[in-house]
Amino acid sequence: MRGIFAAGVLDAFLEHHYQPFHRAYGVSAGATNLIGYLSGDHGRNRQIITGHACQRDFIDWKRFAKGGHLCDVHWLWHQSFADVPLNLDNYLAGKTELWVTTTSAMTGQARYFRIDDLNLHDVFTASCSLPVAYRGYPEVDGEPMTDGGMADPIPVIKAYEDGARDITVVLSRPRGYRKKPPRFAFVPKHLFRAYPGLAEASLTRAEHYNSALSFIENPPPDCTVHVIAPPGDFAVGRLTRDPARLDLGYQAGHRAGLIYLDDLSPL
């Protein structure tokens, strides 16, 4: 639900016809935000996050207690795709490649997929499938996958390795945030005992997350990184469903997007 901030940022970009990017990299909710942006669908992400994502069909603690999904991302992606128009042809005809990250349940390594009209349903579902919160591992090309954030939560280094030298990053946490490693290593080792590679990815997730933040703060000399981040008092959490807080989160993102664009404008 923290993706509501990026939804606001990207709507501000759309309002000002700002789309200079050659490639876009997204993980989980960030990926679904990007496909709406690259399809030119102003307001779509906001509508889904404040509508479908707030329904019990998506988040249901009682269902989870009975052995079902806490967050049914398969339902969320497919139902919102059916209910809220996505101008996919705009994306397919555009010049920006969208690359979405998943994590292989078998190896714990990041996998990157260029989105097209054939793989989008499988890849988006897999990238958003939080381990434990979503029971099971959606397959992409026959390989079981899970949340891309497990292996590469902020794929800015991947973008650099692919040749990007002018990078814009939209974060879901305020500047200065650092992820803490798990307190008890035996927990992920037990939860993912059938997938030791995924257990290792869980144990090193904070390290990868913080390494990406360090790269953002101190990029190589040949690279410029622009950062758009929520304010320090950003009150939207991962499972926030309060309409007022979500609206404030969207407005914060929209405001940040406008400020970013204003700073780019020549004097």
PDB file of C-alpha atoms in Angstrom:
ATOM      1  CA  MET A   1       0.000   0.000   0.000  1.00  0.00           C
ATOM      2  CA  ARG A   2       3.024   2.298   0.298  1.00  0.00           C
ATOM      3  CA  GLY A   3       2.881   2.284  -3.486  1.00  0.00           C
ATOM      4  CA  ILE A   4       0.254   5.012  -3.199  1.00  0.00           C
ATOM      5  CA  PHE A   5       3.145   7.500  -3.007  1.00  0.00           C
ATOM      6  CA  ALA A   6       4.533   6.416  -6.384  1.00  0.00           C
ATOM      7  CA  ALA A   7       1.000   6.497  -7.796  1.00  0.00           C
ATOM      8  CA  GLY A   8       0.895  10.199  -6.973  1.00  0.00           C
ATOM      9  CA  VAL A   9       4.355  10.846  -8.398  1.00  0.00           C
ATOM     10  CA  LEU A  10       3.566   9.110 -11.681  1.00  0.00           C
ATOM     11  CA  ASP A  11       0.204  10.860 -12.054  1.00  0.00           C
ATOM     12  CA  ALA A  12       2.050  14.176 -11.756  1.00  0.00           C
ATOM     13  CA  PHE A  13       4.395  12.998 -14.501  1.00  0.00           C
ATOM     14  CA  LEU A  14       1.455  12.064 -16.725  1.00  0.00           C
ATOM     15  CA  GLU A  15      -0.231  15.420 -16.174  1.00  0.00           C
ATOM     16  CA  HIS A  16       2.866  17.146 -17.522  1.00  0.00           C
ATOM     17  CA  HIS A  17       3.558  14.610 -20.298  1.00  0.00           C
ATOM     18  CA  TYR A  18       6.873  13.744 -18.684  1.00  0.00           C
ATOM     19  CA  GLN A  19       8.073  10.401 -20.007  1.00  0.00           C
ATOM     20  CA  PRO A  20      11.752  10.632 -21.051  1.00  0.00           C
ATOM     21  CA  PHE A  21      12.807   7.154 -19.902  1.00  0.00           C
ATOM     22  CA  HIS A  22      14.385   4.486 -22.094  1.00  0.00           C
ATOM     23  CA  ARG A  23      13.864   1.765 -19.502  1.00  0.00           C
ATOM     24  CA  ALA A  24      11.836   1.334 -16.321  1.00  0.00           C
ATOM     25  CA  TYR A  25      12.502  -1.189 -13.571  1.00  0.00           C
ATOM     26  CA  GLY A  26       9.804  -2.188 -11.107  1.00  0.00           C
ATOM     27  CA  VAL A  27       9.365  -4.542  -8.193  1.00  0.00           C
ATOM     28  CA  SER A  28       6.047  -5.668  -6.720  1.00  0.00           C
ATOM     29  CA  ALA A  29       3.661  -2.698  -6.338  1.00  0.00           C
ATOM     30  CA  GLY A  30       6.255  -0.490  -8.018  1.00  0.00           C
ATOM     31  CA  ALA A  31       5.941  -2.623 -11.148  1.00  0.00           C
ATOM     32  CA  THR A  32       2.161  -2.378 -11.264  1.00  0.00           C
ATOM     33  CA  ASN A  33       2.418   1.384 -10.804  1.00  0.00           C
ATOM     34  CA  LEU A  34       4.805   1.574 -13.750  1.00  0.00           C
ATOM     35  CA  ILE A  35       2.611  -0.335 -16.201  1.00  0.00           C
ATOM     36  CA  GLY A  36      -0.212   2.112 -15.479  1.00  0.00           C
ATOM     37  CA  TYR A  37       2.142   5.041 -16.030  1.00  0.00           C
ATOM     38  CA  LEU A  38       3.666   3.662 -19.221  1.00  0.00           C
ATOM     39  CA  SER A  39       0.177   2.902 -20.534  1.00  0.00           C
ATOM     40  CA  GLY A  40      -0.795   6.529 -19.939  1.00  0.00           C
ATOM     41  CA  ASP A  41      -3.617   5.692 -17.537  1.00  0.00           C
ATOM     42  CA  HIS A  42      -3.823   8.668 -15.177  1.00  0.00           C
ATOM     43  CA  GLY A  43      -5.503   7.759 -11.884  1.00  0.00           C
ATOM     44  CA  ARG A  44      -5.591   4.009 -12.520  1.00  0.00           C
ATOM     45  CA  ASN A  45      -3.068   3.122  -9.830  1.00  0.00           C
ATOM     46  CA  ARG A  46      -4.789   5.338  -7.291  1.00  0.00           C
ATOM     47  CA  GLN A  47      -8.140   3.776  -8.098  1.00  0.00           C
ATOM     48  CA  ILE A  48      -6.830   0.239  -7.636  1.00  0.00           C
ATOM     49  CA  ILE A  49      -4.920   0.907  -4.420  1.00  0.00           C
ATOM     50  CA  THR A  50      -7.781   2.789  -2.752  1.00  0.00           C
ATOM     51  CA  GLY A  51     -10.427   0.467  -4.198  1.00  0.00           C
ATOM     52  CA  HIS A  52      -9.586  -3.138  -4.995  1.00  0.00           C
ATOM     53  CA  ALA A  53      -6.593  -3.322  -2.640  1.00  0.00           C
ATOM     54  CA  CYS A  54      -8.761  -2.225   0.280  1.00  0.00           C
ATOM     55  CA  GLN A  55     -11.299  -5.011  -0.202  1.00  0.00           C
ATOM     56  CA  ARG A  56     -11.408  -8.152   1.899  1.00  0.00           C
ATOM     57  CA  ASP A  57     -10.941 -10.192  -1.280  1.00  0.00           C
ATOM     58  CA  PHE A  58      -7.357  -8.907  -1.220  1.00  0.00           C
ATOM     59  CA  ILE A  59      -6.386  -8.579   2.457  1.00  0.00           C
ATOM     60  CA  ASP A  60      -8.171 -10.989   4.824  1.00  0.00           C
ATOM     61  CA  TRP A  61      -6.687 -11.948   8.181  1.00  0.00           C
ATOM     62  CA  LYS A  62      -9.419 -14.518   8.878  1.00  0.00           C
ATOM     63  CA  ARG A  63      -8.698 -16.280   5.600  1.00  0.00           C
ATOM     64  CA  PHE A  64      -5.009 -16.240   6.475  1.00  0.00           C
ATOM     65  CA  ALA A  65      -5.676 -17.775   9.907  1.00  0.00           C
ATOM     66  CA  LYS A  66      -7.501 -20.604   8.168  1.00  0.00           C
ATOM     67  CA  GLY A  67      -4.552 -21.338   5.892  1.00  0.00           C
ATOM     68  CA  GLY A  68      -5.409 -19.093   2.952  1.00  0.00           C
ATOM     69  CA  HIS A  69      -3.764 -15.999   1.539  1.00  0.00           C
ATOM     70  CA  LEU A  70      -3.318 -12.906   3.648  1.00  0.00           C
ATOM     71  CA  CYS A  71      -2.827 -10.890   0.455  1.00  0.00           C
ATOM     72  CA  ASP A  72      -4.383 -12.525  -2.606  1.00  0.00           C
ATOM     73  CA  VAL A  73      -2.297 -10.854  -5.290  1.00  0.00           C
ATOM     74  CA  HIS A  74      -3.639 -13.166  -7.996  1.00  0.00           C
ATOM     75  CA  TRP A  75      -7.146 -11.866  -7.334  1.00  0.00           C
ATOM     76  CA  LEU A  76      -5.958  -8.265  -7.076  1.00  0.00           C
ATOM     77  CA  TRP A  77      -4.078  -8.252 -10.372  1.00  0.00           C
ATOM     78  CA  HIS A  78      -6.660 -10.138 -12.417  1.00  0.00           C
ATOM     79  CA  GLN A  79      -9.747  -8.466 -10.946  1.00  0.00           C
ATOM     80  CA  SER A  80      -8.337  -4.962 -11.297  1.00  0.00           C
ATOM     81  CA  PHE A  81      -7.183  -5.799 -14.829  1.00  0.00           C
ATOM     82  CA  ALA A  82     -10.779  -6.793 -15.656  1.00  0.00           C
ATOM     83  CA  ASP A  83     -12.419  -3.834 -13.902  1.00  0.00           C
ATOM     84  CA  VAL A  84     -10.091  -0.897 -14.550  1.00  0.00           C
ATOM     85  CA  PRO A  85      -9.075  -0.382 -18.187  1.00  0.00           C
ATOM     86  CA  LEU A  86      -5.364  -0.615 -18.952  1.00  0.00           C
ATOM     87  CA  ASN A  87      -4.310   0.891 -22.274  1.00  0.00           C
ATOM     88  CA  LEU A  88      -1.746  -1.816 -22.835  1.00  0.00           C
ATOM     89  CA  ASP A  89      -1.397  -0.940 -26.513  1.00  0.00           C
ATOM     90  CA  ASN A  90       0.056   2.427 -25.466  1.00  0.00           C
ATOM     91  CA  TYR A  91       2.797   0.648 -23.561  1.00  0.00           C
ATOM     92  CA  LEU A  92       3.461  -1.904 -26.296  1.00  0.00           C
ATOM     93  CA  ALA A  93       3.722   0.845 -28.905  1.00  0.00           C
ATOM     94  CA  GLY A  94       5.944   3.006 -26.692  1.00  0.00           C
ATOM     95  CA  LYS A  95       9.711   3.254 -26.598  1.00  0.00           C
ATOM     96  CA  THR A  96      10.162   2.474 -22.883  1.00  0.00           C
ATOM     97  CA  GLU A  97      10.955  -1.085 -21.865  1.00  0.00           C
ATOM     98  CA  LEU A  98       9.456  -2.211 -18.565  1.00  0.00           C
ATOM     99  CA  TRP A  99      11.545  -4.750 -16.676  1.00  0.00           C
ATOM    100  CA  VAL A 100       9.974  -6.433 -13.657  1.00  0.00           C
ATOM    101  CA  THR A 101      11.861  -8.274 -10.940  1.00  0.00           C
ATOM    102  CA  THR A 102      10.857 -11.588  -9.394  1.00  0.00           C
ATOM    103  CA  THR A 103      12.784 -13.901  -7.073  1.00  0.00           C
ATOM    104  CA  SER A 104      13.340 -17.537  -7.950  1.00  0.00           C
ATOM    105  CA  ALA A 105      12.051 -19.727  -5.135  1.00  0.00           C
ATOM    106  CA  MET A 106      14.522 -22.389  -6.202  1.00  0.00           C
ATOM    107  CA  THR A 107      17.699 -20.300  -6.145  1.00  0.00           C
ATOM    108  CA  GLY A 108      16.784 -17.135  -4.247  1.00  0.00           C
ATOM    109  CA  GLN A 109      18.260 -15.124  -7.127  1.00  0.00           C
ATOM    110  CA  ALA A 110      16.639 -12.171  -8.860  1.00  0.00           C
ATOM    111  CA  ARG A 111      15.063 -12.746 -12.257  1.00  0.00           C
ATOM    112  CA  TYR A 112      14.278  -9.858 -14.591  1.00  0.00           C
ATOM    113  CA  PHE A 113      11.576 -10.021 -17.266  1.00  0.00           C
ATOM    114  CA  ARG A 114      10.817  -7.539 -20.001  1.00  0.00           C
ATOM    115  CA  ILE A 115       7.050  -7.154 -19.955  1.00  0.00           C
ATOM    116  CA  ASP A 116       5.033  -7.963 -23.066  1.00  0.00           C
ATOM    117  CA  ASP A 117       1.443  -8.937 -23.794  1.00  0.00           C
ATOM    118  CA  LEU A 118       2.196 -12.623 -23.246  1.00  0.00           C
ATOM    119  CA  ASN A 119       3.958 -12.636 -19.871  1.00  0.00           C
ATOM    120  CA  LEU A 120       2.453  -9.713 -17.957  1.00  0.00           C
ATOM    121  CA  HIS A 121      -0.135 -11.704 -15.974  1.00  0.00           C
ATOM    122  CA  ASP A 122       2.351 -14.301 -14.745  1.00  0.00           C
ATOM    123  CA  VAL A 123       5.172 -11.847 -14.029  1.00  0.00           C
ATOM    124  CA  PHE A 124       3.132  -9.214 -12.187  1.00  0.00           C
ATOM    125  CA  THR A 125       1.443 -11.831 -10.015  1.00  0.00           C
ATOM    126  CA  ALA A 126       4.791 -13.394  -9.153  1.00  0.00           C
ATOM    127  CA  SER A 127       6.568 -10.086  -8.460  1.00  0.00           C
ATOM    128  CA  CYS A 128       3.853  -9.075  -5.971  1.00  0.00           C
ATOM    129  CA  SER A 129       3.580 -12.446  -4.177  1.00  0.00           C
ATOM    130  CA  LEU A 130       4.874 -11.766  -0.688  1.00  0.00           C
ATOM    131  CA  PRO A 131       6.185 -15.020   0.809  1.00  0.00           C
ATOM    132  CA  VAL A 132       3.937 -16.453   3.523  1.00  0.00           C
ATOM    133  CA  ALA A 133       1.312 -13.729   2.926  1.00  0.00           C
ATOM    134  CA  TYR A 134       0.614 -15.409  -0.419  1.00  0.00           C
ATOM    135  CA  ARG A 135       0.483 -19.193  -0.136  1.00  0.00           C
ATOM    136  CA  GLY A 136       2.420 -20.836  -2.911  1.00  0.00           C
ATOM    137  CA  TYR A 137       4.801 -19.682  -5.610  1.00  0.00           C
ATOM    138  CA  PRO A 138       3.390 -18.517  -8.958  1.00  0.00           C
ATOM    139  CA  GLU A 139       5.298 -19.876 -11.921  1.00  0.00           C
ATOM    140  CA  VAL A 140       6.951 -17.882 -14.680  1.00  0.00           C
ATOM    141  CA  ASP A 141       8.311 -19.970 -17.556  1.00  0.00           C
ATOM    142  CA  GLY A 142       7.784 -23.039 -15.418  1.00  0.00           C
ATOM    143  CA  GLU A 143       9.881 -21.766 -12.508  1.00  0.00           C
ATOM    144  CA  PRO A 144       8.304 -21.035  -9.092  1.00  0.00           C
ATOM    145  CA  MET A 145       8.700 -17.374  -8.182  1.00  0.00           C
ATOM    146  CA  THR A 146       7.994 -14.991  -5.344  1.00  0.00           C
ATOM    147  CA  ASP A 147       8.219 -11.290  -4.468  1.00  0.00           C
ATOM    148  CA  GLY A 148      10.975  -9.592  -6.436  1.00  0.00           C
ATOM    149  CA  GLY A 149      11.847  -7.547  -3.373  1.00  0.00           C
ATOM    150  CA  MET A 150      13.325 -10.614  -1.713  1.00  0.00           C
ATOM    151  CA  ALA A 151      16.368 -10.621  -4.023  1.00  0.00           C
ATOM    152  CA  ASP A 152      16.521  -7.092  -5.471  1.00  0.00           C
ATOM    153  CA  PRO A 153      14.171  -4.666  -3.705  1.00  0.00           C
ATOM    154  CA  ILE A 154      15.501  -1.532  -5.460  1.00  0.00           C
ATOM    155  CA  PRO A 155      16.999  -2.546  -8.833  1.00  0.00           C
ATOM    156  CA  VAL A 156      19.040   0.617  -9.306  1.00  0.00           C
ATOM    157  CA  ILE A 157      22.333  -1.299  -9.506  1.00  0.00           C
ATOM    158  CA  LYS A 158      20.781  -3.566 -12.148  1.00  0.00           C
ATOM    159  CA  ALA A 159      19.821  -0.459 -14.129  1.00  0.00           C
ATOM    160  CA  TYR A 160      23.403   0.813 -13.894  1.00  0.00           C
ATOM    161  CA  GLU A 161      24.812  -2.552 -14.963  1.00  0.00           C
ATOM    162  CA  ASP A 162      22.465  -2.432 -17.966  1.00  0.00           C
ATOM    163  CA  GLY A 163      23.995   0.878 -19.022  1.00  0.00           C
ATOM    164  CA  ALA A 164      21.807   3.507 -17.363  1.00  0.00           C
ATOM    165  CA  ARG A 165      23.732   6.637 -16.390  1.00  0.00           C
ATOM    166  CA  ASP A 166      20.865   9.057 -15.633  1.00  0.00           C
ATOM    167  CA  ILE A 167      18.514   7.329 -13.214  1.00  0.00           C
ATOM    168  CA  THR A 168      15.375   8.478 -11.426  1.00  0.00           C
ATOM    169  CA  VAL A 169      14.407   6.465  -8.339  1.00  0.00           C
ATOM    170  CA  VAL A 170      11.026   6.632  -6.618  1.00  0.00           C
ATOM    171  CA  LEU A 171      11.316   5.201  -3.112  1.00  0.00           C
ATOM    172  CA  SER A 172       8.551   3.947  -0.836  1.00  0.00           C
ATOM    173  CA  ARG A 173      10.385   4.887   2.374  1.00  0.00           C
ATOM    174  CA  PRO A 174      11.633   8.319   3.545  1.00  0.00           C
ATOM    175  CA  ARG A 175      15.250   9.311   2.985  1.00  0.00           C
ATOM    176  CA  GLY A 176      17.538   7.950   5.689  1.00  0.00           C
ATOM    177  CA  TYR A 177      15.622   4.709   6.165  1.00  0.00           C
ATOM    178  CA  ARG A 178      17.654   1.531   6.512  1.00  0.00           C
ATOM    179  CA  LYS A 179      16.276  -1.988   6.641  1.00  0.00           C
ATOM    180  CA  LYS A 180      17.240  -4.089   9.644  1.00  0.00           C
ATOM    181  CA  PRO A 181      18.303  -7.711   9.192  1.00  0.00           C
ATOM    182  CA  PRO A 182      16.070 -10.433  10.651  1.00  0.00           C
ATOM    183  CA  ARG A 183      16.616 -10.870  14.368  1.00  0.00           C
ATOM    184  CA  PHE A 184      16.328 -14.642  14.328  1.00  0.00           C
ATOM    185  CA  ALA A 185      17.947 -16.459  11.420  1.00  0.00           C
ATOM    186  CA  PHE A 186      16.165 -19.690  12.258  1.00  0.00           C
ATOM    187  CA  VAL A 187      12.767 -18.183  11.343  1.00  0.00           C
ATOM    188  CA  PRO A 188      13.317 -17.822   7.566  1.00  0.00           C
ATOM    189  CA  LYS A 189      15.310 -21.046   7.562  1.00  0.00           C
ATOM    190  CA  HIS A 190      12.250 -22.799   9.020  1.00  0.00           C
ATOM    191  CA  LEU A 191       9.648 -20.980   6.909  1.00  0.00           C
ATOM    192  CA  PHE A 192      11.513 -21.685   3.677  1.00  0.00           C
ATOM    193  CA  ARG A 193      13.082 -25.001   4.612  1.00  0.00           C
ATOM    194  CA  ALA A 194      11.929 -26.495   1.298  1.00  0.00           C
ATOM    195  CA  TYR A 195      13.665 -23.632  -0.539  1.00  0.00           C
ATOM    196  CA  PRO A 196      17.090 -22.989   1.022  1.00  0.00           C
ATOM    197  CA  GLY A 197      17.981 -20.458  -1.657  1.00  0.00           C
ATOM    198  CA  LEU A 198      14.927 -18.403  -0.749  1.00  0.00           C
ATOM    199  CA  ALA A 199      15.822 -18.672   2.946  1.00  0.00           C
ATOM    200  CA  GLU A 200      19.249 -17.225   2.138  1.00  0.00           C
ATOM    201  CA  ALA A 201      17.637 -14.410   0.119  1.00  0.00           C
ATOM    202  CA  SER A 202      15.478 -13.573   3.128  1.00  0.00           C
ATOM    203  CA  LEU A 203      18.528 -13.424   5.390  1.00  0.00           C
ATOM    204  CA  THR A 204      20.435 -11.123   3.009  1.00  0.00           C
ATOM    205  CA  ARG A 205      17.499  -8.959   1.928  1.00  0.00           C
ATOM    206  CA  ALA A 206      18.370  -6.081   4.255  1.00  0.00           C
ATOM    207  CA  GLU A 207      21.961  -6.128   2.998  1.00  0.00           C
ATOM    208  CA  HIS A 208      20.803  -5.852  -0.630  1.00  0.00           C
ATOM    209  CA  TYR A 209      18.268  -3.150   0.228  1.00  0.00           C
ATOM    210  CA  ASN A 210      20.805  -1.046   2.098  1.00  0.00           C
ATOM    211  CA  SER A 211      23.446  -1.559  -0.615  1.00  0.00           C
ATOM    212  CA  ALA A 212      21.017  -0.116  -3.144  1.00  0.00           C
ATOM    213  CA  LEU A 213      20.407   2.877  -0.887  1.00  0.00           C
ATOM    214  CA  SER A 214      24.156   3.408  -0.536  1.00  0.00           C
ATOM    215  CA  PHE A 215      24.494   3.314  -4.325  1.00  0.00           C
ATOM    216  CA  ILE A 216      21.709   5.899  -4.625  1.00  0.00           C
ATOM    217  CA  GLU A 217      23.373   8.205  -2.110  1.00  0.00           C
ATOM    218  CA  ASN A 218      26.876   7.735  -3.567  1.00  0.00           C
ATOM    219  CA  PRO A 219      26.595   6.756  -7.234  1.00  0.00           C
ATOM    220  CA  PRO A 220      29.671   6.182  -9.411  1.00  0.00           C
ATOM    221  CA  PRO A 221      31.218   9.317 -10.946  1.00  0.00           C
ATOM    222  CA  ASP A 222      29.719   8.543 -14.352  1.00  0.00           C
ATOM    223  CA  CYS A 223      26.160   8.218 -13.025  1.00  0.00           C
ATOM    224  CA  THR A 224      23.529  10.717 -11.858  1.00  0.00           C
ATOM    225  CA  VAL A 225      20.736   9.503  -9.588  1.00  0.00           C
ATOM    226  CA  HIS A 226      17.645  11.610  -8.910  1.00  0.00           C
ATOM    227  CA  VAL A 227      15.592  10.574  -5.888  1.00  0.00           C
ATOM    228  CA  ILE A 228      11.922  11.107  -5.099  1.00  0.00           C
ATOM    229  CA  ALA A 229      11.083   9.870  -1.600  1.00  0.00           C
ATOM    230  CA  PRO A 230       8.148  10.142   0.814  1.00  0.00           C
ATOM    231  CA  PRO A 231       8.354  12.762   3.569  1.00  0.00           C
ATOM    232  CA  GLY A 232       9.588  11.776   6.996  1.00  0.00           C
ATOM    233  CA  ASP A 233       6.053  11.739   8.403  1.00  0.00           C
ATOM    234  CA  PHE A 234       4.701   9.435   5.691  1.00  0.00           C
ATOM    235  CA  ALA A 235       2.039   7.423   7.519  1.00  0.00           C
ATOM    236  CA  VAL A 236       1.151   4.692   5.006  1.00  0.00           C
ATOM    237  CA  GLY A 237       2.319   1.213   5.966  1.00  0.00           C
ATOM    238  CA  ARG A 238       2.435  -1.999   3.980  1.00  0.00           C
ATOM    239  CA  LEU A 239      -1.159  -2.963   4.833  1.00  0.00           C
ATOM    240  CA  THR A 240      -2.747   0.460   5.469  1.00  0.00           C
ATOM    241  CA  ARG A 241      -6.365   0.619   4.303  1.00  0.00           C
ATOM    242  CA  ASP A 242      -7.528   3.833   5.953  1.00  0.00           C
ATOM    243  CA  PRO A 243      -8.900   6.058   3.130  1.00  0.00           C
ATOM    244  CA  ALA A 244      -7.738   9.308   4.724  1.00  0.00           C
ATOM    245  CA  ARG A 245      -4.162   8.086   5.192  1.00  0.00           C
ATOM    246  CA  LEU A 246      -4.059   6.669   1.670  1.00  0.00           C
ATOM    247  CA  ASP A 247      -5.276   9.971   0.261  1.00  0.00           C
ATOM    248  CA  LEU A 248      -2.586  11.831   2.191  1.00  0.00           C
ATOM    249  CA  GLY A 249      -0.034   9.367   0.824  1.00  0.00           C
ATOM    250  CA  TYR A 250      -1.203   9.981  -2.729  1.00  0.00           C
ATOM    251  CA  GLN A 251      -1.164  13.751  -2.264  1.00  0.00           C
ATOM    252  CA  ALA A 252       2.358  13.554  -0.837  1.00  0.00           C
ATOM    253  CA  GLY A 253       3.494  11.664  -3.935  1.00  0.00           C
ATOM    254  CA  HIS A 254       1.708  14.012  -6.301  1.00  0.00           C
ATOM    255  CA  ARG A 255       3.264  17.011  -4.577  1.00  0.00           C
ATOM    256  CA  ALA A 256       6.718  15.419  -4.685  1.00  0.00           C
ATOM    257  CA  GLY A 257       6.301  14.707  -8.400  1.00  0.00           C
ATOM    258  CA  LEU A 258       5.370  18.318  -9.127  1.00  0.00           C
ATOM    259  CA  ILE A 259       8.317  19.619  -7.103  1.00  0.00           C
ATOM    260  CA  TYR A 260      10.644  17.289  -8.988  1.00  0.00           C
ATOM    261  CA  LEU A 261       9.344  18.520 -12.337  1.00  0.00           C
ATOM    262  CA  ASP A 262       9.579  22.133 -11.231  1.00  0.00           C
ATOM    263  CA  ASP A 263      13.214  21.636 -10.238  1.00  0.00           C
ATOM    264  CA  LEU A 264      13.929  20.266 -13.732  1.00  0.00           C
ATOM    265  CA  SER A 265      12.483  23.340 -15.423  1.00  0.00           C
ATOM    266  CA  PRO A 266      14.989  25.956 -16.631  1.00  0.00           C
ATOM    267  CA  LEU A 267      14.955  29.274 -14.788  1.00  0.00           C
TER     268      LEU A 267
END
